[in-house]
Structure formats: C-alpha cells, structure tokens
CSV table of N, CA and C in Angstrom, one decimal:
chain,number,residue,atom,x,y,z
A,1,MET,N,48.1,-56.1,57.3
A,1,MET,CA,47.3,-56.9,56.5
A,1,MET,C,48.2,-57.6,55.5
A,2,SER,N,47.8,-58.8,55.1
A,2,SER,CA,48.6,-59.5,54.0
A,2,SER,C,48.3,-58.9,52.7
A,3,ASP,N,49.1,-59.4,51.7
A,3,ASP,CA,48.9,-58.9,50.3
A,3,ASP,C,47.6,-59.4,49.7
A,4,GLU,N,47.0,-60.4,50.3
A,4,GLU,CA,45.8,-61.0,49.8
A,4,GLU,C,44.6,-59.9,49.8
A,5,VAL,N,43.8,-59.9,48.8
A,5,VAL,CA,42.7,-58.9,48.7
A,5,VAL,C,41.7,-59.3,49.8
A,6,LYS,N,41.3,-58.3,50.5
A,6,LYS,CA,40.3,-58.5,51.6
A,6,LYS,C,39.0,-57.9,51.1
A,7,ARG,N,37.9,-58.5,51.4
A,7,ARG,CA,36.5,-58.0,51.0
A,7,ARG,C,35.6,-58.0,52.1
A,8,VAL,N,34.9,-56.9,52.3
A,8,VAL,CA,33.9,-56.8,53.3
A,8,VAL,C,32.6,-56.3,52.6
A,9,LEU,N,31.5,-57.0,53.0
A,9,LEU,CA,30.1,-56.7,52.5
A,9,LEU,C,29.3,-56.2,53.7
A,10,TYR,N,28.8,-55.0,53.6
A,10,TYR,CA,27.9,-54.5,54.6
A,10,TYR,C,26.5,-54.6,54.1
A,11,VAL,N,25.6,-54.8,55.0
A,11,VAL,CA,24.2,-55.0,54.7
A,11,VAL,C,23.4,-53.9,55.4
A,12,GLN,N,22.8,-53.0,54.7
A,12,GLN,CA,22.0,-51.9,55.3
A,12,GLN,C,20.5,-52.2,55.2
A,13,THR,N,19.9,-52.4,56.3
A,13,THR,CA,18.5,-52.8,56.3
A,13,THR,C,17.5,-51.7,56.7
A,14,SER,N,18.0,-50.6,57.4
A,14,SER,CA,17.1,-49.5,57.7
A,14,SER,C,17.4,-48.4,56.7
A,15,GLY,N,16.3,-47.5,56.7
A,15,GLY,CA,16.4,-46.4,55.7
A,15,GLY,C,16.1,-45.1,56.3
A,16,VAL,N,15.4,-44.2,55.6
A,16,VAL,CA,15.1,-42.9,56.0
A,16,VAL,C,14.3,-42.8,57.3
A,17,GLU,N,13.6,-43.9,57.6
A,17,GLU,CA,12.8,-43.9,58.8
A,17,GLU,C,13.6,-43.9,60.1
A,18,VAL,N,14.9,-44.3,60.0
A,18,VAL,CA,15.7,-44.3,61.2
A,18,VAL,C,17.0,-43.6,60.8
A,19,PRO,N,17.0,-42.3,60.8
A,19,PRO,CA,18.2,-41.5,60.4
A,19,PRO,C,19.5,-41.9,61.1
A,20,GLU,N,19.4,-42.2,62.4
A,20,GLU,CA,20.6,-42.4,63.2
A,20,GLU,C,21.3,-43.7,62.8
A,21,LYS,N,20.6,-44.6,62.0
A,21,LYS,CA,21.2,-45.8,61.5
A,21,LYS,C,21.6,-45.7,60.1
A,22,SER,N,21.5,-44.5,59.5
A,22,SER,CA,21.6,-44.4,58.1
A,22,SER,C,23.0,-44.3,57.5
A,23,ALA,N,24.0,-44.0,58.3
A,23,ALA,CA,25.3,-43.7,57.8
A,23,ALA,C,26.4,-44.7,58.3
A,24,THR,N,26.1,-45.5,59.2
A,24,THR,CA,27.1,-46.4,59.8
A,24,THR,C,27.7,-47.3,58.7
A,25,ALA,N,26.9,-48.0,58.0
A,25,ALA,CA,27.5,-48.9,56.9
A,25,ALA,C,28.3,-48.1,55.9
A,26,MET,N,27.9,-46.9,55.5
A,26,MET,CA,28.6,-46.1,54.6
A,26,MET,C,30.0,-45.6,55.2
A,27,PHE,N,29.9,-45.2,56.5
A,27,PHE,CA,31.1,-44.7,57.1
A,27,PHE,C,32.1,-45.9,57.2
A,28,LEU,N,31.7,-47.0,57.7
A,28,LEU,CA,32.6,-48.2,57.8
A,28,LEU,C,33.1,-48.7,56.5
A,29,ALA,N,32.3,-48.7,55.5
A,29,ALA,CA,32.7,-49.1,54.1
A,29,ALA,C,33.8,-48.1,53.6
A,30,SER,N,33.6,-46.8,53.9
A,30,SER,CA,34.6,-45.8,53.4
A,30,SER,C,35.9,-46.0,54.1
A,31,ALA,N,35.8,-46.3,55.4
A,31,ALA,CA,37.1,-46.6,56.1
A,31,ALA,C,37.8,-47.8,55.6
A,32,ALA,N,37.0,-48.9,55.3
A,32,ALA,CA,37.6,-50.1,54.7
A,32,ALA,C,38.2,-49.8,53.4
A,33,ALA,N,37.5,-49.0,52.5
A,33,ALA,CA,38.1,-48.7,51.2
A,33,ALA,C,39.4,-47.9,51.3
A,34,ALA,N,39.4,-47.0,52.3
A,34,ALA,CA,40.6,-46.2,52.5
A,34,ALA,C,41.8,-47.1,53.0
A,35,MET,N,41.5,-48.3,53.5
A,35,MET,CA,42.5,-49.2,54.0
A,35,MET,C,42.8,-50.3,52.9
A,36,ASP,N,42.4,-50.0,51.6
A,36,ASP,CA,42.6,-50.9,50.5
A,36,ASP,C,41.8,-52.2,50.6
A,37,VAL,N,40.7,-52.2,51.3
A,37,VAL,CA,39.8,-53.3,51.4
A,37,VAL,C,38.7,-53.1,50.4
A,38,GLU,N,38.3,-54.1,49.6
A,38,GLU,CA,37.2,-54.0,48.7
A,38,GLU,C,35.9,-54.0,49.6
A,39,ALA,N,35.2,-52.9,49.5
A,39,ALA,CA,34.0,-52.8,50.3
A,39,ALA,C,32.8,-52.6,49.4
A,40,ALA,N,31.7,-53.2,49.8
A,40,ALA,CA,30.4,-53.0,49.2
A,40,ALA,C,29.3,-52.9,50.2
A,41,ILE,N,28.2,-52.3,49.8
A,41,ILE,CA,27.0,-52.2,50.7
A,41,ILE,C,25.8,-52.7,49.9
A,42,TYR,N,25.1,-53.6,50.5
A,42,TYR,CA,23.9,-54.1,50.0
A,42,TYR,C,22.7,-53.5,50.7
A,43,PHE,N,21.9,-52.8,50.0
A,43,PHE,CA,20.7,-52.1,50.6
A,43,PHE,C,19.5,-52.9,50.4
A,44,THR,N,18.9,-53.4,51.5
A,44,THR,CA,17.8,-54.3,51.5
A,44,THR,C,16.7,-53.8,52.5
A,45,GLN,N,15.6,-54.4,52.5
A,45,GLN,CA,14.4,-54.1,53.3
A,45,GLN,C,14.1,-52.6,53.1
A,46,PHE,N,14.4,-51.7,54.1
A,46,PHE,CA,14.1,-50.3,53.9
A,46,PHE,C,15.3,-49.5,53.5
A,47,GLY,N,16.5,-50.1,53.4
A,47,GLY,CA,17.7,-49.5,53.1
A,47,GLY,C,17.7,-48.7,51.8
A,48,PRO,N,17.0,-49.2,50.7
A,48,PRO,CA,17.0,-48.5,49.4
A,48,PRO,C,16.4,-47.1,49.5
A,49,THR,N,15.6,-46.8,50.5
A,49,THR,CA,15.0,-45.5,50.6
A,49,THR,C,16.1,-44.4,50.8
A,50,LEU,N,17.3,-44.8,51.3
A,50,LEU,CA,18.4,-43.9,51.5
A,50,LEU,C,19.0,-43.5,50.1
A,51,LEU,N,18.8,-44.3,49.1
A,51,LEU,CA,19.3,-44.1,47.8
A,51,LEU,C,18.4,-43.4,46.8
A,52,LYS,N,17.2,-43.1,47.3
A,52,LYS,CA,16.2,-42.4,46.5
A,52,LYS,C,16.7,-41.0,46.2
A,53,LYS,N,16.6,-40.6,44.9
A,53,LYS,CA,17.0,-39.2,44.6
A,53,LYS,C,16.4,-38.2,45.5
A,54,GLY,N,17.2,-37.3,46.0
A,54,GLY,CA,16.8,-36.3,46.9
A,54,GLY,C,16.8,-36.7,48.4
A,55,ALA,N,16.7,-38.0,48.7
A,55,ALA,CA,16.6,-38.4,50.1
A,55,ALA,C,17.9,-38.1,50.9
A,56,GLY,N,19.0,-38.3,50.2
A,56,GLY,CA,20.3,-38.1,50.9
A,56,GLY,C,20.5,-36.7,51.3
A,57,GLU,N,20.0,-35.7,50.6
A,57,GLU,CA,20.1,-34.3,51.0
A,57,GLU,C,19.2,-34.0,52.1
A,58,ALA,N,18.1,-34.7,52.2
A,58,ALA,CA,17.0,-34.4,53.2
A,58,ALA,C,17.2,-35.1,54.5
A,59,VAL,N,17.9,-36.2,54.5
A,59,VAL,CA,18.1,-36.9,55.8
A,59,VAL,C,19.4,-36.6,56.5
A,60,ARG,N,19.3,-36.2,57.7
A,60,ARG,CA,20.5,-35.9,58.5
A,60,ARG,C,20.6,-37.0,59.5
A,61,VAL,N,21.9,-37.4,59.7
A,61,VAL,CA,22.2,-38.6,60.5
A,61,VAL,C,21.7,-38.4,62.0
A,62,LYS,N,21.7,-37.2,62.5
A,62,LYS,CA,21.2,-36.9,63.8
A,62,LYS,C,19.9,-36.1,63.6
A,63,LYS,N,18.8,-36.6,64.0
A,63,LYS,CA,17.5,-36.0,63.9
A,63,LYS,C,17.6,-34.6,64.5
A,64,GLY,N,17.0,-33.6,63.8
A,64,GLY,CA,16.8,-32.3,64.3
A,64,GLY,C,18.1,-31.4,64.4
A,65,THR,N,19.1,-31.8,63.6
A,65,THR,CA,20.3,-31.0,63.7
A,65,THR,C,20.7,-30.5,62.3
A,66,VAL,N,21.7,-29.7,62.3
A,66,VAL,CA,22.2,-29.2,61.0
A,66,VAL,C,23.5,-30.0,60.6
A,67,GLY,N,23.7,-31.1,61.2
A,67,GLY,CA,24.9,-32.0,61.0
A,67,GLY,C,24.9,-32.6,59.6
A,68,ALA,N,25.8,-33.5,59.4
A,68,ALA,CA,26.0,-34.2,58.1
A,68,ALA,C,24.8,-34.9,57.6
A,69,THR,N,24.6,-34.7,56.3
A,69,THR,CA,23.5,-35.4,55.6
A,69,THR,C,24.0,-36.8,55.1
A,70,VAL,N,23.0,-37.7,54.8
A,70,VAL,CA,23.4,-39.0,54.3
A,70,VAL,C,24.1,-38.8,53.0
A,71,LYS,N,23.8,-37.8,52.2
A,71,LYS,CA,24.4,-37.6,50.9
A,71,LYS,C,26.0,-37.4,51.1
A,72,HIS,N,26.4,-36.8,52.2
A,72,HIS,CA,27.8,-36.6,52.5
A,72,HIS,C,28.4,-38.0,52.6
A,73,PHE,N,27.8,-38.9,53.3
A,73,PHE,CA,28.4,-40.3,53.5
A,73,PHE,C,28.3,-41.1,52.2
A,74,ILE,N,27.3,-40.9,51.4
A,74,ILE,CA,27.1,-41.6,50.1
A,74,ILE,C,28.3,-41.1,49.2
A,75,ASP,N,28.4,-39.8,49.1
A,75,ASP,CA,29.5,-39.3,48.2
A,75,ASP,C,30.8,-39.7,48.6
A,76,GLN,N,31.1,-39.7,49.9
A,76,GLN,CA,32.4,-40.1,50.4
A,76,GLN,C,32.7,-41.6,50.0
A,77,ALA,N,31.7,-42.4,50.3
A,77,ALA,CA,31.9,-43.8,50.0
A,77,ALA,C,32.1,-44.1,48.5
A,78,MET,N,31.3,-43.4,47.7
A,78,MET,CA,31.4,-43.6,46.2
A,78,MET,C,32.8,-43.1,45.7
A,79,GLU,N,33.2,-42.0,46.2
A,79,GLU,CA,34.5,-41.5,45.8
A,79,GLU,C,35.7,-42.4,46.2
A,80,LEU,N,35.5,-43.2,47.2
A,80,LEU,CA,36.5,-44.1,47.7
A,80,LEU,C,36.4,-45.5,47.0
A,81,GLY,N,35.4,-45.7,46.1
A,81,GLY,CA,35.2,-46.9,45.4
A,81,GLY,C,34.3,-47.9,46.0
A,82,VAL,N,33.6,-47.6,47.0
A,82,VAL,CA,32.6,-48.5,47.6
A,82,VAL,C,31.5,-48.8,46.6
A,83,LYS,N,31.2,-50.1,46.4
A,83,LYS,CA,30.1,-50.4,45.5
A,83,LYS,C,28.8,-50.5,46.2
A,84,PHE,N,27.8,-50.0,45.6
A,84,PHE,CA,26.4,-49.9,46.1
A,84,PHE,C,25.5,-50.9,45.4
A,85,TYR,N,24.9,-51.8,46.1
A,85,TYR,CA,24.0,-52.8,45.5
A,85,TYR,C,22.6,-52.6,46.2
A,86,VAL,N,21.6,-52.7,45.4
A,86,VAL,CA,20.2,-52.6,45.9
A,86,VAL,C,19.4,-53.9,45.6
A,87,CYS,N,18.7,-54.4,46.6
A,87,CYS,CA,17.9,-55.6,46.5
A,87,CYS,C,16.6,-55.3,45.6
A,88,GLN,N,16.5,-56.0,44.5
A,88,GLN,CA,15.3,-55.7,43.7
A,88,GLN,C,14.0,-55.9,44.4
A,89,PRO,N,13.7,-57.0,45.1
A,89,PRO,CA,12.5,-57.1,45.8
A,89,PRO,C,12.2,-55.9,46.8
A,90,SER,N,13.3,-55.4,47.4
A,90,SER,CA,13.2,-54.3,48.4
A,90,SER,C,12.7,-53.0,47.7
A,91,LEU,N,13.1,-52.9,46.4
A,91,LEU,CA,12.5,-51.7,45.7
A,91,LEU,C,11.0,-51.8,45.6
A,92,ASP,N,10.5,-53.0,45.3
A,92,ASP,CA,9.1,-53.2,45.3
A,92,ASP,C,8.5,-52.9,46.6
A,93,LEU,N,9.1,-53.4,47.7
A,93,LEU,CA,8.6,-53.2,49.1
A,93,LEU,C,8.4,-51.7,49.4
A,94,ASN,N,9.3,-50.9,48.8
A,94,ASN,CA,9.3,-49.5,49.1
A,94,ASN,C,8.6,-48.6,48.0
A,95,ASP,N,7.9,-49.3,47.1
A,95,ASP,CA,7.2,-48.7,46.0
A,95,ASP,C,8.2,-47.8,45.2
A,96,MET,N,9.4,-48.3,44.9
A,96,MET,CA,10.4,-47.6,44.2
A,96,MET,C,10.7,-48.4,42.9
A,97,ALA,N,11.3,-47.7,42.0
A,97,ALA,CA,11.8,-48.3,40.7
A,97,ALA,C,13.2,-47.8,40.5
A,98,LYS,N,13.9,-48.4,39.5
A,98,LYS,CA,15.3,-48.1,39.2
A,98,LYS,C,15.4,-46.6,39.0
A,99,ASP,N,14.5,-45.9,38.3
A,99,ASP,CA,14.6,-44.5,38.0
A,99,ASP,C,14.5,-43.6,39.2
A,100,ASP,N,14.1,-44.2,40.3
A,100,ASP,CA,14.0,-43.4,41.6
A,100,ASP,C,15.4,-43.3,42.3
A,101,LEU,N,16.3,-44.2,41.9
A,101,LEU,CA,17.6,-44.3,42.5
A,101,LEU,C,18.7,-43.3,42.0
A,102,ILE,N,19.6,-42.9,42.9
A,102,ILE,CA,20.7,-42.1,42.5
A,102,ILE,C,21.6,-42.9,41.5
A,103,ASP,N,22.5,-42.2,40.8
A,103,ASP,CA,23.4,-42.9,39.9
A,103,ASP,C,24.4,-43.6,40.6
A,104,GLY,N,25.0,-44.7,40.0
A,104,GLY,CA,26.1,-45.4,40.6
A,104,GLY,C,25.6,-46.6,41.4
A,105,VAL,N,24.4,-47.0,41.3
A,105,VAL,CA,23.8,-48.1,42.1
A,105,VAL,C,23.5,-49.2,41.2
A,106,GLU,N,23.8,-50.5,41.6
A,106,GLU,CA,23.5,-51.7,40.8
A,106,GLU,C,22.4,-52.4,41.5
A,107,ILE,N,21.4,-52.8,40.8
A,107,ILE,CA,20.3,-53.6,41.3
A,107,ILE,C,20.6,-55.1,41.1
A,108,ILE,N,20.5,-55.9,42.2
A,108,ILE,CA,20.7,-57.3,42.1
A,108,ILE,C,19.7,-58.1,42.8
A,109,GLY,N,19.6,-59.4,42.6
A,109,GLY,CA,18.7,-60.2,43.3
A,109,GLY,C,19.3,-61.1,44.3
A,110,GLY,N,18.6,-62.0,44.8
A,110,GLY,CA,19.1,-62.9,45.9
A,110,GLY,C,20.3,-63.7,45.6
A,111,ALA,N,20.3,-64.3,44.4
A,111,ALA,CA,21.5,-65.2,44.0
A,111,ALA,C,22.8,-64.3,44.0
A,112,ALA,N,22.7,-63.1,43.4
A,112,ALA,CA,23.9,-62.3,43.3
A,112,ALA,C,24.3,-61.8,44.7
A,113,PHE,N,23.4,-61.5,45.6
A,113,PHE,CA,23.7,-61.2,46.9
A,113,PHE,C,24.5,-62.4,47.6
A,114,ASN,N,23.9,-63.6,47.4
A,114,ASN,CA,24.6,-64.7,48.0
A,114,ASN,C,26.0,-64.9,47.5
A,115,ASP,N,26.2,-64.7,46.2
A,115,ASP,CA,27.5,-64.8,45.6
A,115,ASP,C,28.5,-63.8,46.3
A,116,LEU,N,28.0,-62.5,46.4
A,116,LEU,CA,28.8,-61.5,47.1
A,116,LEU,C,29.2,-61.9,48.5
A,117,ALA,N,28.2,-62.4,49.2
A,117,ALA,CA,28.4,-62.8,50.6
A,117,ALA,C,29.5,-64.0,50.7
A,118,LEU,N,29.3,-64.9,49.8
A,118,LEU,CA,30.3,-66.1,49.8
A,118,LEU,C,31.7,-65.7,49.4
A,119,GLU,N,31.8,-64.6,48.5
A,119,GLU,CA,33.1,-64.1,48.1
A,119,GLU,C,33.8,-63.2,49.1
A,120,SER,N,33.0,-62.7,50.1
A,120,SER,CA,33.5,-61.8,51.1
A,120,SER,C,34.2,-62.4,52.2
A,121,ASP,N,35.1,-61.8,52.8
A,121,ASP,CA,35.8,-62.3,54.0
A,121,ASP,C,34.9,-62.0,55.2
A,122,GLN,N,34.1,-61.0,55.2
A,122,GLN,CA,33.2,-60.6,56.3
A,122,GLN,C,31.9,-60.1,55.7
A,123,VAL,N,30.8,-60.4,56.4
A,123,VAL,CA,29.5,-59.8,56.1
A,123,VAL,C,29.0,-59.2,57.4
A,124,ILE,N,28.7,-57.9,57.4
A,124,ILE,CA,28.3,-57.2,58.6
A,124,ILE,C,26.9,-56.5,58.3
A,125,SER,N,26.0,-56.7,59.1
A,125,SER,CA,24.6,-56.2,58.9
A,125,SER,C,24.2,-55.1,59.9
A,126,PHE,N,23.5,-54.1,59.4
A,126,PHE,CA,23.0,-53.0,60.2
A,126,PHE,C,21.5,-52.9,60.0
C-alpha cells in the first residue's frame, strides 16, 4: 500500500434478527484497521439492534452454538480503532434511543453519512 491514508466504510444493515450476518462488517473492519486502514461501520436499518446494551452478549454469530458472540467482534473492532456510527432514523425504526446503545458509538444523520461515504476510498454494504 502507498503512504496515502486509505479509508473504508462498511454499512451494516442487518441486526440481531440475522445472527449469521452480524459480525462480517466488524471482522473486516478489524482486519482493515490492523492493516493501518481507517475503518468505520455505519449501522442502519436493523443494524443498530446489534449495538443495543446486552445484545452483543446474547447474540452468537452462528445460531444455536456456543461460538463467538457479537460482543467479541465489537470489542475487537473498537480496540483496533474502528469507528462506529449509527443512523438516527434507524434508531426510531427499531424503537431505540441513544441511552439504549453501548458506549463508543456516534449517532449521525444522512448528510454526515454521505460525507463519510464521499471521503472513503471504498464503501461496502452488508
């Protein structure tokens, strides 16, 4: 990679209702951050449900197993410096409020998301 800063924005649209889709964006964002790529995840539609307090501990990536929880992937990503953004209207969609979210999450609207997307080298959606 060149010395130029690289930025990747991942968009997480599914939430606790689809556990098998819950960790991919976090796993890839963690890998990007470990490669010195600025990585962020934007949680929209049902994605914010993954960031509800207590949900990460309750949701396992593979249904019906004792495998890794979503919290494992959240913690790993945050430790590596991945930024977490939540869509404000999606909080309303899921009957959630800021106080329902784990620490370390920033709530943004559509214009801020578009700015993030325009500043990113790649935008990948799940």
